[in-house]
Coordinates of C-alpha atoms in Angstrom, one line a residue:
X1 CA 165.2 116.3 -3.9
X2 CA 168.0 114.8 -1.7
X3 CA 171.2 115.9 0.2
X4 CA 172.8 113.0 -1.1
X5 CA 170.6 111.2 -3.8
X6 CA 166.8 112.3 -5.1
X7 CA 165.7 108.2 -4.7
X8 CA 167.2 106.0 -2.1
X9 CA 166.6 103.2 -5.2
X10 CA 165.9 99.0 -5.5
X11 CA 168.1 98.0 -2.8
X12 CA 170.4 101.0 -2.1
X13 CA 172.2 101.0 1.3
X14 CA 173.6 104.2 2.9
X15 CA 176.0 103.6 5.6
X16 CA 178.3 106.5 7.5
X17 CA 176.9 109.0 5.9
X18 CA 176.5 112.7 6.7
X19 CA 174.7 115.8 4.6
X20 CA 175.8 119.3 6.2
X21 CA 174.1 121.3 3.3
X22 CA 170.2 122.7 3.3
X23 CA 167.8 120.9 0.7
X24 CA 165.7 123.5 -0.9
X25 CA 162.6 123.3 -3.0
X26 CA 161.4 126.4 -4.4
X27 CA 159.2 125.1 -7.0
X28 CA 156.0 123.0 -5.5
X29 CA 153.8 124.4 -2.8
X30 CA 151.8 121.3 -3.2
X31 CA 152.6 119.1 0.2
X32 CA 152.6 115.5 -1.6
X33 CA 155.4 116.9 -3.7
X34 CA 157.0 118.9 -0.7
X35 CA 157.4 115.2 0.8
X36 CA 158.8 114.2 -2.0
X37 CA 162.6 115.5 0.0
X38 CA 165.1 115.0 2.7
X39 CA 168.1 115.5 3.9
X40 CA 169.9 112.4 2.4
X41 CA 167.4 111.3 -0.3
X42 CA 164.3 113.0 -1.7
X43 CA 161.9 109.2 -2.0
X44 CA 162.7 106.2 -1.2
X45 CA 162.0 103.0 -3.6
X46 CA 159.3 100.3 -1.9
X47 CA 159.1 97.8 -5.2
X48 CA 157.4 94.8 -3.9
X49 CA 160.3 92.0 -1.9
X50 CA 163.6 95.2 -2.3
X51 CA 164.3 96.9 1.2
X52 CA 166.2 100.5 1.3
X53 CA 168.7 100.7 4.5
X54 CA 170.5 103.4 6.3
X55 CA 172.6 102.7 9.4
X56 CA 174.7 105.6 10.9
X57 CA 173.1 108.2 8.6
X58 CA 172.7 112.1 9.6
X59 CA 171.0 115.1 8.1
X60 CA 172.6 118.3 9.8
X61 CA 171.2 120.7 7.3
X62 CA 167.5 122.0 7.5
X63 CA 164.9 121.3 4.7
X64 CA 163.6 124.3 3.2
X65 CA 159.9 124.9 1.6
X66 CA 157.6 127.4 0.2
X67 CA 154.4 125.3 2.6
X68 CA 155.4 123.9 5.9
X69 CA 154.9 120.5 6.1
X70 CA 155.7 117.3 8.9
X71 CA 158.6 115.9 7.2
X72 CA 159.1 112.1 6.9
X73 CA 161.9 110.3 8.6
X74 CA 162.8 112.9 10.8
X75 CA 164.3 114.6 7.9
X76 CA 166.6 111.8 6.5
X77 CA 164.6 110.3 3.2
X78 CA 161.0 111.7 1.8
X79 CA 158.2 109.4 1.1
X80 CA 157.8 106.6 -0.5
X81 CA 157.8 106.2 -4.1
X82 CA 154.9 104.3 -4.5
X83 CA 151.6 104.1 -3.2
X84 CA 151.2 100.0 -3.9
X85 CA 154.6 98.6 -3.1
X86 CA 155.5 96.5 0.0
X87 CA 158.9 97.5 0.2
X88 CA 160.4 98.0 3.8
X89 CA 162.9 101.4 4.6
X90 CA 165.4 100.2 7.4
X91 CA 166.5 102.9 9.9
X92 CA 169.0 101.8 12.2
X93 CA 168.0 98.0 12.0
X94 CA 164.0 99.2 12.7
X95 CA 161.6 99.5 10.0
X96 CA 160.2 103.3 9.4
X97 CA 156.3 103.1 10.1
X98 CA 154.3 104.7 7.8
X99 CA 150.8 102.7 8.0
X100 CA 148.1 101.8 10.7
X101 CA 148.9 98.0 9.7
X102 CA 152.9 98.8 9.8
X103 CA 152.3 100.6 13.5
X104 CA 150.0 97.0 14.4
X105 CA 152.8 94.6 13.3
X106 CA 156.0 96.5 14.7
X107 CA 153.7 97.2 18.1
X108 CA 153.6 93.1 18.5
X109 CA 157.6 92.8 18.3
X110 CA 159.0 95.8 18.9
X111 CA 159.3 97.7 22.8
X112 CA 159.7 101.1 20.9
X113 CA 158.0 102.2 17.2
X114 CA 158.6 105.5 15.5
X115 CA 155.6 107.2 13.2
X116 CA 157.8 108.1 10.3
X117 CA 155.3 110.3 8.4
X118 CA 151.9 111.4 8.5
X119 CA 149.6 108.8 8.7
X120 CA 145.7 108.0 7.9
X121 CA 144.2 104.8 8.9
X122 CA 141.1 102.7 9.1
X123 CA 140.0 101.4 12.9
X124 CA 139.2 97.7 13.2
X125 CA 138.5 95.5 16.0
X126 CA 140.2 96.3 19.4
X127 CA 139.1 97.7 22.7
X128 CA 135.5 97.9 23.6
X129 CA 134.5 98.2 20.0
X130 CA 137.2 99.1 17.2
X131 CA 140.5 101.2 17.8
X132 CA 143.4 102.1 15.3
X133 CA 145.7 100.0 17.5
X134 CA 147.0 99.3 20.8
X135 CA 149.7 100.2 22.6
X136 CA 150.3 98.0 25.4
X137 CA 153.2 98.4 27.9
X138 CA 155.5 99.7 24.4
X139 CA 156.4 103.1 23.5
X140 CA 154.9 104.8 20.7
X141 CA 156.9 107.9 19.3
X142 CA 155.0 109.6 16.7
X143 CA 158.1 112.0 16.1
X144 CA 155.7 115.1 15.7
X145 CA 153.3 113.5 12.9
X146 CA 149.8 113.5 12.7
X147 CA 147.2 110.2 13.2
X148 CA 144.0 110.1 11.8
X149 CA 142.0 107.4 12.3
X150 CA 138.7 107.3 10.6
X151 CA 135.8 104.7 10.8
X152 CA 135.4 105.0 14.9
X153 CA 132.3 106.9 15.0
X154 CA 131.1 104.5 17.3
X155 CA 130.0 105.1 21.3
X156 CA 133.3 103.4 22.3
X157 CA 135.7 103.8 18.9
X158 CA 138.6 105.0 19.9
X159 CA 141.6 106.1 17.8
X160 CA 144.4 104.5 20.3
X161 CA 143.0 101.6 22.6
X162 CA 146.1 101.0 25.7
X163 CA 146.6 99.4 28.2
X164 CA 149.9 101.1 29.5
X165 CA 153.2 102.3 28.2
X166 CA 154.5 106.1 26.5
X167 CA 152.4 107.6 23.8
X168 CA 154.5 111.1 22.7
X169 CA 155.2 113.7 20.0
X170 CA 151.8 112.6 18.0
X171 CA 148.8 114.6 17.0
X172 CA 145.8 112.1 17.4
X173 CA 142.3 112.9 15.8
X174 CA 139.3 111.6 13.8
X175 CA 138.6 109.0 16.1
X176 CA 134.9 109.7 18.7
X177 CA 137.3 108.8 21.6
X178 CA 141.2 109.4 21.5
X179 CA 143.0 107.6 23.7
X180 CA 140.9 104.7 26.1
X181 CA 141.0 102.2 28.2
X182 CA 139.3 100.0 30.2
X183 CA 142.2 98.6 32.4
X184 CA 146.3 99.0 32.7
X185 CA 148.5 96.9 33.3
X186 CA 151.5 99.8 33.4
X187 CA 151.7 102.9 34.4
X188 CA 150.9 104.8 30.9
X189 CA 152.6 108.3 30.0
X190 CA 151.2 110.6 27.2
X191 CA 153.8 113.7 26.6
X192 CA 153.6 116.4 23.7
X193 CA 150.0 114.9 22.1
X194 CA 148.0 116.9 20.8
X195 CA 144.2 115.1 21.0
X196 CA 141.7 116.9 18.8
X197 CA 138.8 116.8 16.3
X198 CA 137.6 113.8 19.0
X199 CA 134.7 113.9 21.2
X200 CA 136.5 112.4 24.2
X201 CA 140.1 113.2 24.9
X202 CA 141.4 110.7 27.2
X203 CA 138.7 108.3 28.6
X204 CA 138.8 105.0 30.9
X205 CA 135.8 103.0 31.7
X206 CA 136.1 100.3 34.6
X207 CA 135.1 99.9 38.1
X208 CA 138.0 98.0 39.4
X209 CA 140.2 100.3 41.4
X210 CA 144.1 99.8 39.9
X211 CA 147.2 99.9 41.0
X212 CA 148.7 102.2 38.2
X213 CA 148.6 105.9 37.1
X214 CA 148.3 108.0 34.4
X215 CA 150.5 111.2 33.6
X216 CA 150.0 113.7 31.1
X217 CA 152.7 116.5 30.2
X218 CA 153.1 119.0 27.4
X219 CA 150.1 117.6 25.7
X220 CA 147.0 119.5 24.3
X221 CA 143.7 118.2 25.0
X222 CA 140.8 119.9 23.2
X223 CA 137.4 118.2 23.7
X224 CA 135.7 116.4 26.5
X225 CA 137.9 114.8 29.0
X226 CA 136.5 112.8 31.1
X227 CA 138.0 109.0 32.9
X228 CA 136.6 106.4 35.7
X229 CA 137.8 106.1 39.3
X230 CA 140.5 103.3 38.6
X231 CA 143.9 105.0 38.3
X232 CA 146.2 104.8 41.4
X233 CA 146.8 108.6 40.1
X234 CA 146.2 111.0 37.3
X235 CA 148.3 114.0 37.1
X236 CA 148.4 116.8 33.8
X237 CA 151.9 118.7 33.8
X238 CA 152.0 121.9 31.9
X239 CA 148.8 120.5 29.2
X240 CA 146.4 123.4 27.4
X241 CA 142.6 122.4 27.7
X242 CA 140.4 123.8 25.3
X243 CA 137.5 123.3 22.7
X244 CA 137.3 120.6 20.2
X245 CA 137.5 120.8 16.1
X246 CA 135.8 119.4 13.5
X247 CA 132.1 117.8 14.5
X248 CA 133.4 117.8 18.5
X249 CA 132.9 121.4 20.0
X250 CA 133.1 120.3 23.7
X251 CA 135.4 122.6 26.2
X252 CA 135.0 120.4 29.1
X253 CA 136.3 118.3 32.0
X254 CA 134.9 115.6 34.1
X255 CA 137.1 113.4 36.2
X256 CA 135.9 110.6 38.5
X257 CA 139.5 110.0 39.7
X258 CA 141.7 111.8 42.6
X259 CA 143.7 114.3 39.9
X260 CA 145.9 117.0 39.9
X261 CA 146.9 119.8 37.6
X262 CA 150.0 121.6 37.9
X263 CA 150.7 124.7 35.3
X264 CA 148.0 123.9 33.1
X265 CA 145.9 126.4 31.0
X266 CA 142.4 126.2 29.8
X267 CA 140.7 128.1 27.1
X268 CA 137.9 130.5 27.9
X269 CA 134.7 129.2 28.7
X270 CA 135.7 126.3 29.5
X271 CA 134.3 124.4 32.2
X272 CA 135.4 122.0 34.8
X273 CA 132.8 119.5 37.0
X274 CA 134.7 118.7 40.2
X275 CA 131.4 117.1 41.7
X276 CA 132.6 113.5 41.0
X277 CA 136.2 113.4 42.7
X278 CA 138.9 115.7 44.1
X279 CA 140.8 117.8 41.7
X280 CA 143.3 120.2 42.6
X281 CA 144.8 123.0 41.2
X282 CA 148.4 124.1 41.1
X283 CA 149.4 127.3 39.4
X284 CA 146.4 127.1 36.3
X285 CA 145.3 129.5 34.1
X286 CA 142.2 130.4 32.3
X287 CA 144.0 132.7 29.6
X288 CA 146.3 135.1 31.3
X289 CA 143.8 134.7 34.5
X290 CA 145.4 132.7 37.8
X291 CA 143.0 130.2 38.8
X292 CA 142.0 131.1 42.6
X293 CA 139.8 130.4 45.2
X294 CA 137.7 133.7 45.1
X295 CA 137.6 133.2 40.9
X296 CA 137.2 129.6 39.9
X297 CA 133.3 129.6 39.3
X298 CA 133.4 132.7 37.6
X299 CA 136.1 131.1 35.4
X300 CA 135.0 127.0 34.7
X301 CA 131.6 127.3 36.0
X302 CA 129.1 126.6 38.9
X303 CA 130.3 122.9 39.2
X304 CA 134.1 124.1 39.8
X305 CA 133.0 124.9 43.2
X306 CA 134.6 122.0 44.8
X307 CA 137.9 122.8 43.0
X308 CA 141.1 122.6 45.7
X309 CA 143.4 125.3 44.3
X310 CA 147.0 124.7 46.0
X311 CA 148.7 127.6 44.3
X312 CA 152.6 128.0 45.1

């Protein structure tokens, strides 16, 4: 079900185009057939050597269904046809992503790759161990989709191995550590993630003292969150900590690092170790409860004692 077309077919090209109306689909409530719509075209056809292209194309309608769903292509064109063809969907001269291997190959050419869909993927080697892929110094814009990266059970697994660079608008989970690393060589930004169903959030391990930082904003962080002493700094803007999904049920945080948290909430009974560096405390919540001097044990525990709250 299209705006324009229901299948963006072999070889079609869509140029200058715009779709005002709203796509509808009142029949399915079935989410691989919900997919199956957009704004310009409903699927797009990936027959093995034909490429589907759209260059100037908008959707300034709104897609319409009876089960809410993360749309493909921000909207534009549904998913794929097939499950088995190697066809390639051009967006503006860049490829839509819609694999782990597609996110691998753009990430080694390309400064900034889009997520075009949901997305589940196996981990291979990378990192300490295996990782879904690695985002060094690029930008990775998951456009509101979900990752899930299975197969990194492992001690050191991880779903995102980096090494610097933006990671944003992406729900990351499956993996036994989200996102790791054992060294930058950029300053590396995570904004609006969601990190869940993991046993470690975010995670470092290294005892070489860097010169870059990390900065979290927007994001969610349910699990264990706990890094090594070798950021320059680690902030968390307006991020919500809380318990974990799935086989993960951790509520907790650990830093080793010099970090500050400004406007952040965690869940309750959630509880914070500040024994193994200085963390401070800006204007954080545990529900609807201002984190204080005279409160912050009785909120994240006997090892929040050495908490610096610097409310404003």
């Amino acid at each position: 079900i299209g705006g324009i077309g229901g299948i963006a077919h072999y070889g079609n090209t869509f140029e200058n185009c715009t779709a005002t109306g709203d796509v509808y689909n009142t029949h399915s409530t079935d989410a691989s057939e919900i997919l199956e719509m957009g704004g310009i075209a409903g699927v797009w056809h990936n027959e093995n050597g034909t490429t589907v292209t759209m260059n100037n194309v908008k959707f300034e309608g709104e897609l319409h269904s009876l089960t809410k769903v993360s749309f493909a292509n921000a909207g534009l064109v549904g998913a794929k046809y097939s499950s088995s063809g190697t066809g390639k969907l051009i967006i503006d001269g860049k490829e839509a992503v819609i694999t782990i291997a597609g996110l691998k190959e753009a990430l080694k050419t390309e400064t900034y790759v889009k997520l075009s869909q949901d997305t589940t993927g196996t981990a291979t080697s990378g990192g300490y161990n295996k990782a879904g892929f690695t985002v060094a110094g690029q930008t990775l814009d998951g456009q509101g989709h979900t990752l899930t990266i299975n197969s990194a059970n492992g001690t050191w697994d991880c779903g995102i191995y980096t090494n610097g660079g933006t990671i944003k608008n992406l729900t990351l989970n499956g993996s036994f550590r989200g996102i790791f690393t054992a060294g930058l060589s950029s300053d590396l930004i995570v904004e609006n993630v969601v990190l869940d169903n993991v046993c470690y959030t975010f995670s470092a391990d290294s005892d070489v003292k860097g010169t870059y930082g990390v900065t979290f904003k927007k994001s969610t962080l349910n699990g264990w969150t706990s890094y090594s002493n070798m950021f320059s700094n680690v902030s968390f803007e307006n991020c919500n900590f809380g318990q974990g999904t799935g086989g993960y049920k951790y509520a907790y945080c650990r830093p080793y690092n010099n970090s500050t948290f400004t406007n952040c909430t965690f869940s309750v009974g959630y509880e914070f170790d500040s024994t193994e560096a200085t963390s401070t405390l800006v204007n954080c919540y545990v529900g609807g409860t201002l984190i204080t001097e005279a409160n912050k044990v009785e909120l994240l525990g006997a090892d929040a004692a050495n908490l610096v709250i610097n409310n404003k």
